[in-house]
JSON list of C-alpha atoms in Angstrom, two decimals:
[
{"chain": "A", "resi": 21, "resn": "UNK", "atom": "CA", "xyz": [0.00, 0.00, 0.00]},
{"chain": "A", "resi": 22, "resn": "UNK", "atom": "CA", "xyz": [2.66, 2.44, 0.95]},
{"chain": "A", "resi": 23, "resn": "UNK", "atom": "CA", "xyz": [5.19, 1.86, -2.28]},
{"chain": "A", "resi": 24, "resn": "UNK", "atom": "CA", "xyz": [2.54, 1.87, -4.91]},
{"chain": "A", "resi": 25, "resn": "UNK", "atom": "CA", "xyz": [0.32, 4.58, -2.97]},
{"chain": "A", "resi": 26, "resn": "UNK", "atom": "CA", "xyz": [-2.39, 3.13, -3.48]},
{"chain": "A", "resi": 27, "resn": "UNK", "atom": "CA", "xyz": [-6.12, 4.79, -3.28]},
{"chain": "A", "resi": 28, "resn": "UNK", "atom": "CA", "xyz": [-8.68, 2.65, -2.78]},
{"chain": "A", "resi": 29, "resn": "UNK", "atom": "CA", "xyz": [-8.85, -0.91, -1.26]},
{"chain": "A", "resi": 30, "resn": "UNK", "atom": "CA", "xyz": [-12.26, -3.07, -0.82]},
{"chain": "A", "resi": 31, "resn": "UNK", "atom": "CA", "xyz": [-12.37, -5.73, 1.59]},
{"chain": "A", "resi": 32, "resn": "UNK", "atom": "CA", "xyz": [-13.98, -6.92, 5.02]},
{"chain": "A", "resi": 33, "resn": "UNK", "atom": "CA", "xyz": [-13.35, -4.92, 7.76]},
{"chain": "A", "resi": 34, "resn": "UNK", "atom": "CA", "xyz": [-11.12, -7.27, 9.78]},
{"chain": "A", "resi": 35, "resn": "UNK", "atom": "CA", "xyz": [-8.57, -6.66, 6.80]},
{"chain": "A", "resi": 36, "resn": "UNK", "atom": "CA", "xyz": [-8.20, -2.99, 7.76]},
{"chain": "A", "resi": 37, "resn": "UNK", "atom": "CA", "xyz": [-8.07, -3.46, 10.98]},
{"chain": "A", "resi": 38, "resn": "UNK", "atom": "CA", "xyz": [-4.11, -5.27, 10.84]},
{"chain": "A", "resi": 39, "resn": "UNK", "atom": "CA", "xyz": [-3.39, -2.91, 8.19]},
{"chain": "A", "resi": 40, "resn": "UNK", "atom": "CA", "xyz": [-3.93, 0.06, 10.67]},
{"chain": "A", "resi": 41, "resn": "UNK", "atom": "CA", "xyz": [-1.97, -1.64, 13.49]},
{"chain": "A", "resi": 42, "resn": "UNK", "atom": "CA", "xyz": [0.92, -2.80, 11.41]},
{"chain": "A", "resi": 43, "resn": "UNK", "atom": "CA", "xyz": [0.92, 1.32, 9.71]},
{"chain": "A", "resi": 44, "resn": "UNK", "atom": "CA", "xyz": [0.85, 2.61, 13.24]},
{"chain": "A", "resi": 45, "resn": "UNK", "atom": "CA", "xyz": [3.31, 0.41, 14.19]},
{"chain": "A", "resi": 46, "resn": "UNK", "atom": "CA", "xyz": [5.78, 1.43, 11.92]},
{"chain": "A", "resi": 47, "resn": "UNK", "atom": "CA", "xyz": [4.53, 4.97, 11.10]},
{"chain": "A", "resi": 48, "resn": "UNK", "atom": "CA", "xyz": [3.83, 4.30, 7.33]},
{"chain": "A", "resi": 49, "resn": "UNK", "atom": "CA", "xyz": [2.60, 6.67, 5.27]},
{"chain": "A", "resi": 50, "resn": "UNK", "atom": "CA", "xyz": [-1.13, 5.81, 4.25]},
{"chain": "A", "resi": 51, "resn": "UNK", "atom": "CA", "xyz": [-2.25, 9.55, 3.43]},
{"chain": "A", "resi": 52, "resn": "UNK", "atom": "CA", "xyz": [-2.77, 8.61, -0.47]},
{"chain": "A", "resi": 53, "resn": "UNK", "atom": "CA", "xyz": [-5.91, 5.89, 0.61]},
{"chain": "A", "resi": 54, "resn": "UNK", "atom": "CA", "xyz": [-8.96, 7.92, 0.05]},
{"chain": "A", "resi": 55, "resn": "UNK", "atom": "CA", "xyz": [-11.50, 5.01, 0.05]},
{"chain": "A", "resi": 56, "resn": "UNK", "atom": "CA", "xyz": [-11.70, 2.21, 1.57]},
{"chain": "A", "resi": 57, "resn": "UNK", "atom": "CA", "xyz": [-14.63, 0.02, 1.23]},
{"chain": "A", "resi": 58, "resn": "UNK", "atom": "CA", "xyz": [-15.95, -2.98, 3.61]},
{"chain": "A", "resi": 59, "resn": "UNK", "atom": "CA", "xyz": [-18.41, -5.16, 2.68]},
{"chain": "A", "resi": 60, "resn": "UNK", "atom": "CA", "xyz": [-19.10, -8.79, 2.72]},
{"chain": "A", "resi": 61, "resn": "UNK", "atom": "CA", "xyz": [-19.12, -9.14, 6.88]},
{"chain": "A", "resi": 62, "resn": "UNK", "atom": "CA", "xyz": [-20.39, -7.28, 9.64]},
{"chain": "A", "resi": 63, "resn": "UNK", "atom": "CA", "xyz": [-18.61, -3.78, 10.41]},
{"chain": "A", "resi": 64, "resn": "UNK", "atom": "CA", "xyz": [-18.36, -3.55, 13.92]},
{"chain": "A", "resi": 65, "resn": "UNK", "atom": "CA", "xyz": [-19.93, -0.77, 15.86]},
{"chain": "A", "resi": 66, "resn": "UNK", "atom": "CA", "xyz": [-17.87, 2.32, 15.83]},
{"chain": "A", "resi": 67, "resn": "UNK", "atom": "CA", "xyz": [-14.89, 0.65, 13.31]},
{"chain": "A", "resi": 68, "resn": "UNK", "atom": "CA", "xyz": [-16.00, 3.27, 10.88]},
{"chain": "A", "resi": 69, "resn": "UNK", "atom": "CA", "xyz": [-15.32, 5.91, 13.56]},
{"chain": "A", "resi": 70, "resn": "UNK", "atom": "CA", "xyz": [-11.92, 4.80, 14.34]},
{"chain": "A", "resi": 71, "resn": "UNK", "atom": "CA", "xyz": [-11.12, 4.28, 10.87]},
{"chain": "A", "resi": 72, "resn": "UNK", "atom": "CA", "xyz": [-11.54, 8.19, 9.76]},
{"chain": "A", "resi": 73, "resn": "UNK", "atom": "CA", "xyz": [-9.79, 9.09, 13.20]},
{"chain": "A", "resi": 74, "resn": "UNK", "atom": "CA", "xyz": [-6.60, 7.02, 12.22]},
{"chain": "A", "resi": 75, "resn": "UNK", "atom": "CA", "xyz": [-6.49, 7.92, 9.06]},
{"chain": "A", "resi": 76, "resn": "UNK", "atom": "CA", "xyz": [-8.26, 11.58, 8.52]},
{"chain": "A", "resi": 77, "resn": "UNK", "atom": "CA", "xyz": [-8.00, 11.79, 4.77]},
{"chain": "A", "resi": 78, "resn": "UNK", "atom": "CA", "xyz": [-10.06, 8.42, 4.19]},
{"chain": "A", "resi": 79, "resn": "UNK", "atom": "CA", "xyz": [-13.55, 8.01, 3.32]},
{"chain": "A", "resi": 80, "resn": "UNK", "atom": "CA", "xyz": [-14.49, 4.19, 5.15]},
{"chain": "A", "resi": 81, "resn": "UNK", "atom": "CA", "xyz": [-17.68, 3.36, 2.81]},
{"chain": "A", "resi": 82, "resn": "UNK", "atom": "CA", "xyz": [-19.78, 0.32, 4.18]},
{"chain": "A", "resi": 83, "resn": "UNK", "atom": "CA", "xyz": [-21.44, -1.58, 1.56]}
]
């Protein structure tokens, strides 16, 4: 995600959830993912919360 700078990324929200640890964990630069959409499982209460307050930039979509 951080070499190619990547902007959007679909998948369940367990997916983003290591990807958030493991870019806090070694301060990576996510700032070019605008979108990021989960679908397919159930988001968990508030997720979509901490997802815009990790990364501010990013619009979580639930579909």
């Amino acid at each position: 995600m951080v070499r190619e700078r990547i902007t959007f990324f679909a998948g369940v929200a367990a997916m983003l959830r290591p990807i958030l640890l493991k870019a806090e964990d070694t301060a990576s630069d996510l700032s070019s993912l605008r979108l990021f959409v989960m679908g397919g499982s159930p988001v968990p209460e508030g997720f979509t919360a901490e997802v815009r307050r990790r990364l501010p930039g990013i619009n979580p979509g639930n579909v």
